[in-house]
Amino acid sequence: MKKTVLLIAFLLFTVVNAFAQKSKEIIIENSDYTDRNEIEIPGAVIFTGNVQVLHNGIKMNCNKAYYFESEKYIKAFGNVIINQGDSIFMNSRYAEYDGKTEFAFATGDVSMRSPESTLVTDTVYFDKKNQQAFYNSYGTIHNKENTLKSKSGRYYVDQKKYKFTTAVTVTNPQSTIKTNNLDFYENSGHAYVFGPSTITSKENVIYTENGFYDTKNDVGKLSKNSKITYDNKIIEGDDLFYDRKKNYSRGINNVKITDTINKVIATGHFAELYRNLETKKDSMVLTKKALVKTLVEKDTMFMHGKKIIVSGPQDDRVIRAFNNVRFYKTDMSGKCDSLHSSTKNELTQLIGKPILWNNENQMTGDVMHLIGNNETEKLDSLKVLNNAFIIQKDSLSKNGFNQMKGQNLFGRFEENKLKEVDIIKNAESIYYIYNDKNEFVGIRKSVCSRINLEMNENKIETMTGFNNTESNIYPDNEFPENARKLRGFAWRGDERILSKENIFPEDELAIDAKVQIDAKQKAIESEKPMKIQKETLEYDEKNPKPKDKTVKKQ
């Protein structure tokens, strides 16, 4: 029994080994005529007719062939076809094949077909051992809806990948890619670019120096100096994601969005943009050290919130900010829990414990409204509703404060400075009085129904009480310290935002510090081409080709 098994094994080994040896030999079949011409073609056997050459998985057909048997070298002429299984088909007018190195080149109207693409060029070189084909003679590749044109390129059979290292252009009905360094996977249509590259469509222009783009689904992942430009907006960031079909973009770390028409610049470490091509009501969401900078007159308004949402077109743009909102411009700053601002009615609402500093005036209340003027594009008026309180530190006394309070406050601005203030209902005031020589006169305390203030250069010039006024002026030594502050007084000058740099709270600065450390590492990584994405590696597994349901003849 053992001898029988050994004999069968030996026979199988002999057959397999013989087949392997035979596959390494060049076999020429179906030739109509064979000849030798040692004078003109020394060392060669000439085959003509329907010549077929077989060697180690390579099949070659042609009209005429010179076979140099000692060198295992073939020169093929006329209607040359080189075929490797179902992975490579090449048509040309002329080709050569080296059986020792398993290297071939084809020239003259070359058409190379792989499972997903067709390459048309003048000359193609095929390295069978390394399963690579390449050209240096300007070529055009058709891959489904994509057309690729370049001076040179290399095809990796096993990876189903084209690699380009000189100027290459990819066009399809949706977009055009231009770059000097591209890896293109023909099965998935995934493109990896490295170095200065642009992806242009009807909707936008994408620039990146390291990125991935899915030409089938119009999805991109971008890093290193990347930006997306559409309409009037420019989106920049360390990592950008783009989905053309969903009109969606996302930026992570050091994101900057510039709106050139609305004169708005938004920054943060996480941003999402949604476009609506029909209504033009785009929207933007910012978090992680979120900041919106808006040009107001010839100044810039800086606004921060844990979360900021900007939506709508220029004439009906709405800005909403949430959680620990802060804002600053050279003559105004403030804080509140949340903010709602609309360009349509030029109304900005400060909601939840609002506080506003306008030059030297501190104002508080339950709700504040800042109202602009659409024609002049300047701040027009102010409303403080419920528990209105305005405090101004007296510039001459050591610890004195001018104070006015009431139920509501209405202010009017001129050139962005408070010009007139009305305090309505249950009005009270404490005011330090000086003569023309800036000599202290006394402290006036008043109670009335309404107080009107006229201001000049942010200082109270006149103060008038109306209806049931009770007013007394006290010398300094006759007015006790505990009476010099109205009920509800809270001077918060130490909280005042005095520059754009201190608009962020400590927790937001901590987020920024961590991001910048990560950004340095990612900047180093982005100096190398992007790693192959999971969706590229798993494409064939998740997108199997449909099975052939045709019935084979028996």
Coordinates of C-alpha atoms in Angstrom, one line a residue:
M1 CA 0.0 0.0 0.0
K2 CA 2.8 2.4 0.9
K3 CA 4.7 1.6 -2.3
T4 CA 1.5 2.4 -4.3
V5 CA 1.1 5.8 -2.5
L6 CA 4.8 6.6 -3.1
L7 CA 4.5 5.7 -6.7
I8 CA 1.5 7.9 -7.2
A9 CA 3.2 10.8 -5.5
F10 CA 6.3 10.3 -7.6
L11 CA 4.3 10.3 -10.8
L12 CA 2.4 13.4 -9.7
F13 CA 5.7 15.2 -8.9
T14 CA 7.1 14.1 -12.2
V15 CA 4.1 15.4 -14.1
V16 CA 4.0 18.7 -12.2
N17 CA 7.7 19.2 -12.6
A18 CA 7.6 18.4 -16.3
F19 CA 4.7 20.9 -16.7
A20 CA 6.6 23.6 -14.8
Q21 CA 9.7 23.0 -16.9
K22 CA 7.6 23.1 -20.1
S23 CA 6.0 26.4 -19.0
K24 CA 9.4 27.9 -18.8
E25 CA 10.2 27.0 -22.4
I26 CA 9.0 29.2 -25.2
I27 CA 6.5 27.3 -27.4
I28 CA 5.6 28.6 -30.8
E29 CA 2.5 27.1 -32.5
N30 CA 0.1 27.5 -35.4
S31 CA 2.8 28.9 -37.7
D32 CA 2.0 28.4 -41.5
Y33 CA 5.6 28.7 -42.5
T34 CA 9.0 28.3 -40.8
D35 CA 12.3 29.5 -42.3
R36 CA 15.9 30.5 -41.5
N37 CA 18.0 33.3 -43.0
E38 CA 21.4 33.2 -41.4
I39 CA 22.7 36.0 -43.7
E40 CA 20.0 38.6 -42.9
I41 CA 18.8 37.3 -39.5
P42 CA 21.5 35.2 -38.1
G43 CA 20.5 32.9 -35.2
A44 CA 16.8 33.3 -35.7
V45 CA 13.9 31.0 -36.8
I46 CA 11.4 32.9 -38.9
F47 CA 7.7 32.1 -38.3
T48 CA 4.9 33.5 -40.4
G49 CA 1.1 33.1 -40.5
N50 CA -1.0 32.9 -37.4
V51 CA 1.9 32.7 -35.0
Q52 CA 1.2 31.9 -31.4
V53 CA 3.8 32.1 -28.7
L54 CA 3.4 30.6 -25.2
H55 CA 5.7 31.2 -22.2
N56 CA 5.1 31.0 -18.5
G57 CA 1.6 32.5 -18.5
I58 CA 2.3 34.9 -21.4
K59 CA 0.5 34.3 -24.7
M60 CA 1.6 36.3 -27.8
N61 CA -0.1 36.3 -31.3
C62 CA 1.3 38.0 -34.4
N63 CA 1.6 37.7 -38.2
K64 CA 5.4 37.2 -38.1
A65 CA 8.0 36.4 -35.5
Y66 CA 11.8 36.1 -35.3
Y67 CA 12.7 33.5 -32.6
F68 CA 16.3 33.6 -31.3
E69 CA 16.3 30.3 -29.6
S70 CA 19.6 30.5 -27.8
E71 CA 18.7 33.8 -26.3
K72 CA 15.0 33.0 -25.8
Y73 CA 14.2 36.2 -27.5
I74 CA 11.3 37.0 -29.8
K75 CA 10.6 39.9 -32.2
A76 CA 7.0 40.0 -33.3
F77 CA 5.5 41.9 -36.3
G78 CA 2.0 42.8 -37.4
N79 CA -1.2 42.7 -35.3
V80 CA 0.7 41.8 -32.2
I81 CA -1.3 40.7 -29.2
I82 CA 0.3 40.0 -25.8
N83 CA -2.0 38.5 -23.2
Q84 CA -1.4 37.6 -19.5
G85 CA -4.5 35.7 -18.2
D86 CA -7.3 38.1 -17.6
S87 CA -5.1 40.9 -16.3
I88 CA -3.2 42.3 -19.3
F89 CA -4.1 42.5 -23.0
M90 CA -1.8 44.5 -25.3
N91 CA -2.2 45.2 -29.0
S92 CA 0.5 46.8 -31.1
R93 CA 2.2 46.8 -34.5
Y94 CA 5.5 45.5 -33.2
A95 CA 6.8 43.9 -29.9
E96 CA 9.8 42.2 -28.5
Y97 CA 9.9 39.7 -25.6
D98 CA 12.9 38.4 -23.6
G99 CA 12.1 35.0 -22.2
K100 CA 15.1 35.0 -19.8
T101 CA 14.1 38.2 -18.1
E102 CA 10.4 37.9 -19.0
F103 CA 10.5 41.5 -20.1
A104 CA 8.5 42.8 -23.2
F105 CA 8.0 46.0 -24.9
A106 CA 5.3 46.9 -27.6
T107 CA 5.3 49.9 -29.9
G108 CA 3.3 51.3 -32.7
D109 CA -0.3 52.3 -31.8
V110 CA -0.2 50.4 -28.5
S111 CA -3.5 49.7 -26.7
M112 CA -3.1 48.0 -23.3
R113 CA -6.3 46.8 -21.6
S114 CA -6.5 45.8 -18.0
P115 CA -9.7 44.7 -16.2
E116 CA -10.9 48.3 -15.7
S117 CA -8.9 50.5 -18.1
T118 CA -7.5 51.0 -21.6
L119 CA -4.2 52.7 -22.2
V120 CA -3.4 54.1 -25.6
T121 CA 0.2 55.3 -26.3
D122 CA 3.1 54.7 -28.6
T123 CA 5.3 52.3 -26.6
V124 CA 4.6 50.2 -23.5
Y125 CA 7.2 48.2 -21.5
F126 CA 6.0 45.1 -19.5
D127 CA 8.0 43.6 -16.7
K128 CA 6.2 40.3 -16.1
K129 CA 8.4 39.2 -13.1
N130 CA 7.5 42.4 -11.2
Q131 CA 4.0 42.7 -12.7
Q132 CA 4.5 46.2 -13.9
A133 CA 3.9 48.0 -17.2
F134 CA 5.1 51.5 -18.0
Y135 CA 5.3 54.1 -20.7
N136 CA 7.2 57.3 -21.4
S137 CA 5.6 58.4 -24.7
Y138 CA 2.4 60.4 -23.7
G139 CA -0.6 58.2 -23.0
T140 CA -4.3 58.4 -22.6
I141 CA -6.1 56.0 -20.2
H142 CA -9.9 55.5 -20.2
N143 CA -11.3 54.2 -17.0
K144 CA -15.1 54.2 -17.0
E145 CA -16.0 57.9 -16.8
N146 CA -12.4 59.0 -16.1
T147 CA -9.9 60.0 -18.8
L148 CA -6.2 60.2 -17.7
K149 CA -3.6 61.9 -19.8
S150 CA 0.1 62.1 -19.0
K151 CA 3.6 62.0 -20.5
S152 CA 4.6 58.9 -18.6
G153 CA 3.0 56.4 -16.2
R154 CA 3.4 53.0 -14.6
Y155 CA 0.8 50.3 -14.0
Y156 CA 1.0 47.8 -11.1
V157 CA -1.0 44.7 -12.1
D158 CA -1.5 43.2 -8.7
Q159 CA -2.6 46.5 -7.1
K160 CA -4.7 47.5 -10.2
K161 CA -2.9 50.9 -9.8
Y162 CA -1.5 53.5 -12.2
K163 CA 1.3 55.7 -10.9
F164 CA 2.2 59.0 -12.4
T165 CA 5.2 61.2 -11.5
T166 CA 4.9 63.8 -14.2
A167 CA 2.1 66.2 -15.2
V168 CA -1.1 64.2 -15.3
T169 CA -4.7 65.3 -15.8
V170 CA -7.8 63.3 -14.9
T171 CA -11.1 64.4 -16.3
N172 CA -14.7 63.1 -15.8
P173 CA -18.1 64.8 -16.1
Q174 CA -17.9 66.0 -12.5
S175 CA -14.3 67.2 -12.0
T176 CA -10.8 67.7 -13.4
I177 CA -7.7 66.7 -11.4
K178 CA -4.3 68.2 -12.3
T179 CA -1.2 67.1 -10.5
N180 CA 2.4 66.0 -10.9
N181 CA 2.2 63.0 -8.6
L182 CA -0.8 60.7 -8.8
D183 CA -1.7 57.1 -7.7
F184 CA -4.9 56.0 -9.5
Y185 CA -6.6 52.7 -8.6
E186 CA -8.6 51.6 -11.6
N187 CA -11.0 49.3 -9.8
S188 CA -12.2 51.9 -7.3
G189 CA -11.5 55.1 -9.1
H190 CA -9.6 56.3 -6.1
A191 CA -7.0 59.0 -6.7
Y192 CA -4.1 59.9 -4.4
V193 CA -2.3 63.1 -5.1
F194 CA 1.0 64.5 -3.7
G195 CA 2.5 67.8 -4.3
P196 CA 0.7 70.9 -5.7
S197 CA -2.7 69.6 -7.1
T198 CA -6.0 71.0 -8.1
I199 CA -9.5 69.3 -8.3
T200 CA -11.9 71.6 -10.3
S201 CA -15.6 71.1 -10.7
K202 CA -18.5 73.4 -11.6
E203 CA -19.2 74.0 -7.9
N204 CA -15.7 74.6 -6.5
V205 CA -11.9 74.4 -6.8
I206 CA -9.9 72.2 -4.4
Y207 CA -6.2 72.7 -3.9
T208 CA -4.1 70.3 -1.9
E209 CA -0.5 69.0 -1.6
N210 CA -1.5 65.7 -0.1
G211 CA -4.9 64.2 -0.6
F212 CA -7.3 61.4 -1.6
Y213 CA -10.2 61.8 -4.0
D214 CA -12.9 59.2 -4.8
T215 CA -13.8 59.9 -8.4
K216 CA -16.9 57.7 -8.3
N217 CA -18.5 59.2 -5.3
D218 CA -16.9 62.7 -5.4
V219 CA -15.5 62.4 -1.9
G220 CA -12.2 63.9 -0.9
K221 CA -9.8 63.7 2.1
L222 CA -7.2 66.5 2.1
S223 CA -4.1 67.4 4.1
K224 CA -1.2 69.8 3.8
N225 CA -1.9 73.3 2.6
S226 CA -5.4 72.3 1.5
K227 CA -8.3 74.6 0.7
I228 CA -11.7 74.5 -1.0
T229 CA -12.9 77.6 -2.9
Y230 CA -16.5 78.0 -3.9
D231 CA -18.7 81.0 -4.7
N232 CA -17.4 83.6 -2.2
K233 CA -16.0 81.2 0.4
I234 CA -12.5 79.7 1.0
I235 CA -12.1 76.8 3.4
E236 CA -8.7 75.9 4.8
G237 CA -7.5 73.4 7.4
D238 CA -5.0 70.8 8.5
D239 CA -7.5 68.0 7.5
L240 CA -10.4 68.7 5.1
F241 CA -13.2 66.3 4.0
Y242 CA -15.4 67.0 1.1
D243 CA -18.5 65.4 -0.3
R244 CA -19.7 67.0 -3.5
K245 CA -23.0 65.1 -3.8
K246 CA -24.1 66.0 -0.3
N247 CA -22.6 69.6 -0.7
Y248 CA -20.9 69.0 2.6
S249 CA -17.4 69.9 3.8
R250 CA -15.6 69.4 7.2
G251 CA -12.4 70.8 8.5
I252 CA -10.4 69.6 11.5
N253 CA -7.6 71.6 13.2
N254 CA -6.6 75.1 12.3
V255 CA -9.7 75.6 10.2
K256 CA -10.2 79.0 8.5
I257 CA -13.2 79.9 6.5
T258 CA -13.1 83.2 4.6
D259 CA -16.4 84.8 3.3
T260 CA -15.2 87.5 0.9
I261 CA -18.6 89.0 0.2
N262 CA -19.9 89.1 3.8
K263 CA -16.4 90.2 5.0
V264 CA -16.4 87.4 7.6
I265 CA -13.5 85.1 8.7
A266 CA -14.3 82.1 10.8
T267 CA -11.7 80.0 12.6
G268 CA -11.7 77.0 14.9
H269 CA -10.5 73.4 15.2
F270 CA -13.7 71.8 14.0
A271 CA -16.0 73.1 11.3
E272 CA -18.8 71.8 9.2
L273 CA -20.3 73.5 6.1
Y274 CA -23.6 72.6 4.4
R275 CA -24.5 74.1 1.0
N276 CA -27.9 74.5 -0.5
L277 CA -27.5 75.3 -4.2
E278 CA -31.2 76.0 -4.7
T279 CA -31.9 78.4 -1.8
K280 CA -28.3 79.6 -1.3
K281 CA -28.9 79.2 2.4
D282 CA -25.6 77.8 3.3
S283 CA -24.8 77.0 6.9
M284 CA -21.6 76.7 8.9
V285 CA -21.0 75.1 12.4
L286 CA -17.8 75.9 14.4
T287 CA -16.5 74.4 17.7
K288 CA -13.2 74.1 19.5
K289 CA -11.8 77.6 19.9
A290 CA -14.4 78.9 17.5
L291 CA -14.1 82.5 16.4
V292 CA -16.0 84.7 13.9
K293 CA -14.3 87.9 12.7
T294 CA -16.6 90.4 11.0
L295 CA -15.6 93.7 9.5
V296 CA -17.8 96.4 11.1
E297 CA -17.3 99.8 9.6
K298 CA -13.5 100.0 9.5
D299 CA -13.1 97.9 12.6
T300 CA -13.2 94.1 13.2
M301 CA -15.7 92.4 15.6
F302 CA -14.3 89.2 17.2
M303 CA -16.8 86.8 18.6
H304 CA -16.3 83.5 20.4
G305 CA -18.6 80.8 21.7
K306 CA -18.3 77.1 22.5
K307 CA -20.4 76.6 19.4
I308 CA -21.1 79.1 16.6
I309 CA -23.6 78.6 13.7
V310 CA -23.6 80.9 10.7
S311 CA -26.4 80.4 8.1
G312 CA -28.2 82.2 5.3
P313 CA -27.2 84.4 2.3
Q314 CA -25.6 87.9 2.7
D315 CA -28.9 89.8 3.0
D316 CA -30.4 87.3 5.5
R317 CA -27.4 85.9 7.4
V318 CA -28.0 84.7 10.9
I319 CA -25.2 84.1 13.5
R320 CA -25.9 82.1 16.6
A321 CA -23.4 81.5 19.4
F322 CA -23.8 79.3 22.5
N323 CA -22.2 78.9 25.9
N324 CA -19.8 81.5 27.3
V325 CA -20.1 83.9 24.4
R326 CA -17.5 86.7 24.3
F327 CA -17.0 89.4 21.7
Y328 CA -14.6 92.3 21.2
K329 CA -13.9 95.3 19.0
T330 CA -11.7 98.3 19.8
D331 CA -14.6 100.3 21.4
M332 CA -16.9 97.6 22.6
S333 CA -16.7 94.2 24.3
G334 CA -19.1 91.9 26.2
K335 CA -20.2 88.5 27.4
C336 CA -23.4 86.5 27.6
D337 CA -24.7 82.9 27.6
S338 CA -25.9 83.0 24.0
L339 CA -26.1 85.3 21.1
H340 CA -28.4 85.7 18.1
S341 CA -27.6 88.1 15.3
S342 CA -29.5 88.8 12.0
T343 CA -28.3 91.0 9.1
K344 CA -31.9 91.2 7.7
N345 CA -33.2 93.3 10.6
E346 CA -29.7 94.3 11.9
L347 CA -30.6 93.0 15.4
T348 CA -28.1 91.3 17.7
Q349 CA -29.6 89.8 20.9
L350 CA -27.4 89.0 23.9
I351 CA -29.2 86.4 26.0
G352 CA -28.5 85.1 29.5
K353 CA -26.5 87.3 31.9
P354 CA -25.4 89.8 29.3
I355 CA -22.7 92.4 30.0
L356 CA -21.5 95.1 27.7
W357 CA -18.6 97.5 27.9
N358 CA -18.8 100.4 25.5
N359 CA -15.6 102.4 26.1
E360 CA -15.8 103.2 29.8
N361 CA -19.5 102.3 30.3
Q362 CA -20.5 98.9 31.8
M363 CA -24.1 97.9 31.1
T364 CA -26.0 94.8 32.4
G365 CA -29.5 93.6 32.3
D366 CA -31.6 90.4 31.6
V367 CA -31.6 90.8 27.8
M368 CA -29.7 93.2 25.5
H369 CA -30.5 94.1 21.9
L370 CA -27.9 95.9 19.7
I371 CA -29.5 97.4 16.7
G372 CA -27.6 98.4 13.5
N373 CA -28.5 100.5 10.5
N374 CA -28.6 98.7 7.1
E375 CA -28.0 101.9 5.2
T376 CA -25.0 103.3 7.2
E377 CA -23.9 99.8 8.3
K378 CA -23.1 101.3 11.7
L379 CA -24.4 100.6 15.3
D380 CA -27.6 102.6 15.8
S381 CA -29.1 101.9 19.1
L382 CA -29.2 99.7 22.2
K383 CA -31.9 98.1 24.4
V384 CA -31.4 96.7 27.8
L385 CA -34.6 94.9 29.0
N386 CA -35.3 94.3 32.7
N387 CA -32.9 95.1 35.5
A388 CA -31.0 97.6 33.4
F389 CA -27.8 98.9 35.1
I390 CA -25.2 101.2 33.7
I391 CA -21.9 102.0 35.6
Q392 CA -19.1 104.3 34.7
K393 CA -16.0 104.6 36.9
D394 CA -15.6 108.2 38.0
S395 CA -12.3 109.4 36.4
L396 CA -11.3 111.8 39.2
S397 CA -12.3 110.1 42.4
K398 CA -10.4 107.1 43.8
N399 CA -13.3 104.7 44.3
G400 CA -16.3 106.6 42.9
F401 CA -18.7 105.1 40.3
N402 CA -21.4 106.9 38.4
Q403 CA -24.5 104.6 38.4
M404 CA -27.9 104.6 36.8
K405 CA -30.5 101.8 37.0
G406 CA -34.1 101.2 36.0
Q407 CA -36.3 98.6 34.5
N408 CA -35.3 99.2 30.9
L409 CA -32.5 101.2 29.1
F410 CA -32.5 102.6 25.6
G411 CA -29.4 104.0 24.1
R412 CA -28.5 105.9 20.9
F413 CA -25.1 105.7 19.2
E414 CA -23.3 108.1 17.0
E415 CA -20.1 107.0 15.3
N416 CA -20.2 103.9 17.5
K417 CA -20.2 105.9 20.8
L418 CA -23.1 106.2 23.2
K419 CA -24.6 109.7 22.6
E420 CA -27.9 109.5 24.6
V421 CA -29.3 107.1 27.1
D422 CA -32.9 106.9 28.6
I423 CA -33.5 104.8 31.7
I424 CA -37.2 104.0 32.0
K425 CA -39.3 103.2 35.1
N426 CA -38.1 103.1 38.7
A427 CA -35.0 105.0 37.7
E428 CA -32.2 105.6 40.2
S429 CA -28.8 107.3 39.9
I430 CA -25.7 108.2 41.8
Y431 CA -23.5 110.8 40.1
Y432 CA -20.3 112.6 41.0
I433 CA -20.5 116.3 40.3
Y434 CA -17.5 118.6 39.4
N435 CA -17.4 122.3 38.5
D436 CA -15.7 123.7 35.4
K437 CA -12.3 123.5 37.1
N438 CA -12.8 119.8 37.8
E439 CA -13.2 120.6 41.5
F440 CA -15.4 118.1 43.4
V441 CA -18.8 119.6 44.3
G442 CA -20.7 116.6 45.7
I443 CA -22.5 113.3 45.0
R444 CA -26.0 113.5 43.7
K445 CA -28.5 110.7 44.4
S446 CA -31.7 110.8 42.4
V447 CA -34.9 108.7 42.2
C448 CA -37.5 109.3 39.4
S449 CA -39.6 107.7 36.7
R450 CA -37.1 108.3 33.9
I451 CA -33.5 109.5 33.5
N452 CA -32.0 111.0 30.4
L453 CA -28.3 111.1 29.9
E454 CA -26.5 113.1 27.2
M455 CA -23.0 112.0 26.7
N456 CA -19.9 113.4 25.0
E457 CA -16.7 111.4 24.3
N458 CA -18.1 108.6 26.5
K459 CA -18.6 111.0 29.5
I460 CA -21.9 112.0 31.0
E461 CA -22.4 115.7 30.0
T462 CA -25.9 116.2 31.3
M463 CA -28.3 114.1 33.4
T464 CA -32.0 115.0 33.6
G465 CA -34.7 113.3 35.8
F466 CA -38.4 113.2 34.8
N467 CA -41.6 112.7 36.8
N468 CA -41.7 112.6 40.6
T469 CA -38.0 113.4 40.9
E470 CA -36.3 113.2 44.3
S471 CA -32.8 114.4 44.2
N472 CA -30.2 115.4 46.8
I473 CA -26.6 116.5 46.5
Y474 CA -24.3 115.3 49.4
P475 CA -20.9 116.6 50.4
D476 CA -18.3 113.9 50.3
N477 CA -18.0 113.6 54.1
E478 CA -21.8 113.4 54.5
F479 CA -22.4 110.6 52.1
P480 CA -21.6 107.2 53.8
E481 CA -19.7 104.6 51.9
N482 CA -22.4 102.0 52.2
A483 CA -24.8 104.3 50.4
R484 CA -22.6 105.0 47.4
K485 CA -23.7 101.9 45.5
L486 CA -27.2 101.2 44.3
R487 CA -28.8 97.9 45.0
G488 CA -27.6 95.3 42.5
F489 CA -24.3 97.1 41.9
A490 CA -21.5 94.8 40.5
W491 CA -18.5 96.3 39.0
R492 CA -16.8 93.7 36.7
G493 CA -14.0 95.7 35.2
D494 CA -11.5 92.9 35.8
E495 CA -13.6 90.7 33.4
R496 CA -13.5 93.3 30.6
I497 CA -12.1 91.9 27.4
L498 CA -9.4 94.4 26.4
S499 CA -8.0 92.7 23.3
K500 CA -8.8 90.0 20.8
E501 CA -6.1 87.8 22.4
N502 CA -8.0 87.5 25.7
I503 CA -11.4 86.6 24.1
F504 CA -10.9 82.9 24.8
P505 CA -11.4 81.3 28.2
E506 CA -8.8 79.0 29.7
D507 CA -10.4 75.7 28.6
E508 CA -10.5 76.8 25.0
L509 CA -6.8 77.8 25.1
A510 CA -6.0 74.3 26.5
I511 CA -7.8 72.8 23.5
D512 CA -5.7 74.9 21.2
A513 CA -2.4 74.0 22.9
K514 CA -3.2 70.3 22.4
V515 CA -4.2 70.8 18.8
Q516 CA -1.0 72.6 18.0
I517 CA 1.1 69.7 19.4
D518 CA -0.9 67.3 17.2
A519 CA -0.6 69.6 14.2
K520 CA 3.2 69.6 14.4
Q521 CA 3.2 65.7 14.2
K522 CA 0.7 65.7 11.4
A523 CA 2.7 68.3 9.5
I524 CA 5.7 65.9 9.6
E525 CA 3.4 63.0 8.4
S526 CA 2.0 65.1 5.6
E527 CA 5.5 65.4 4.0
K528 CA 5.0 61.8 2.9
P529 CA 2.2 60.6 0.5
M530 CA -1.0 59.7 2.3
K531 CA -1.5 56.2 3.5
I532 CA -3.8 54.0 1.4
Q533 CA -7.3 54.4 2.8
K534 CA -9.2 51.4 4.1
E535 CA -11.9 51.8 1.5
T536 CA -9.3 51.4 -1.2
L537 CA -7.8 48.3 0.2
E538 CA -11.2 46.7 0.8
Y539 CA -12.9 47.9 -2.4
D540 CA -13.0 44.5 -4.3
E541 CA -14.1 42.7 -1.2
K542 CA -17.0 45.0 -0.6
N543 CA -17.8 45.5 -4.3
P544 CA -17.6 42.0 -5.8
K545 CA -18.3 41.7 -9.5
P546 CA -21.7 40.0 -10.4
K547 CA -21.4 36.3 -11.2
D548 CA -21.6 35.2 -14.8
K549 CA -25.1 33.7 -15.1
T550 CA -24.8 32.5 -18.7
V551 CA -25.3 28.8 -19.1
K552 CA -22.1 27.1 -20.4
K553 CA -22.6 24.5 -23.1
Q554 CA -21.8 20.9 -22.1

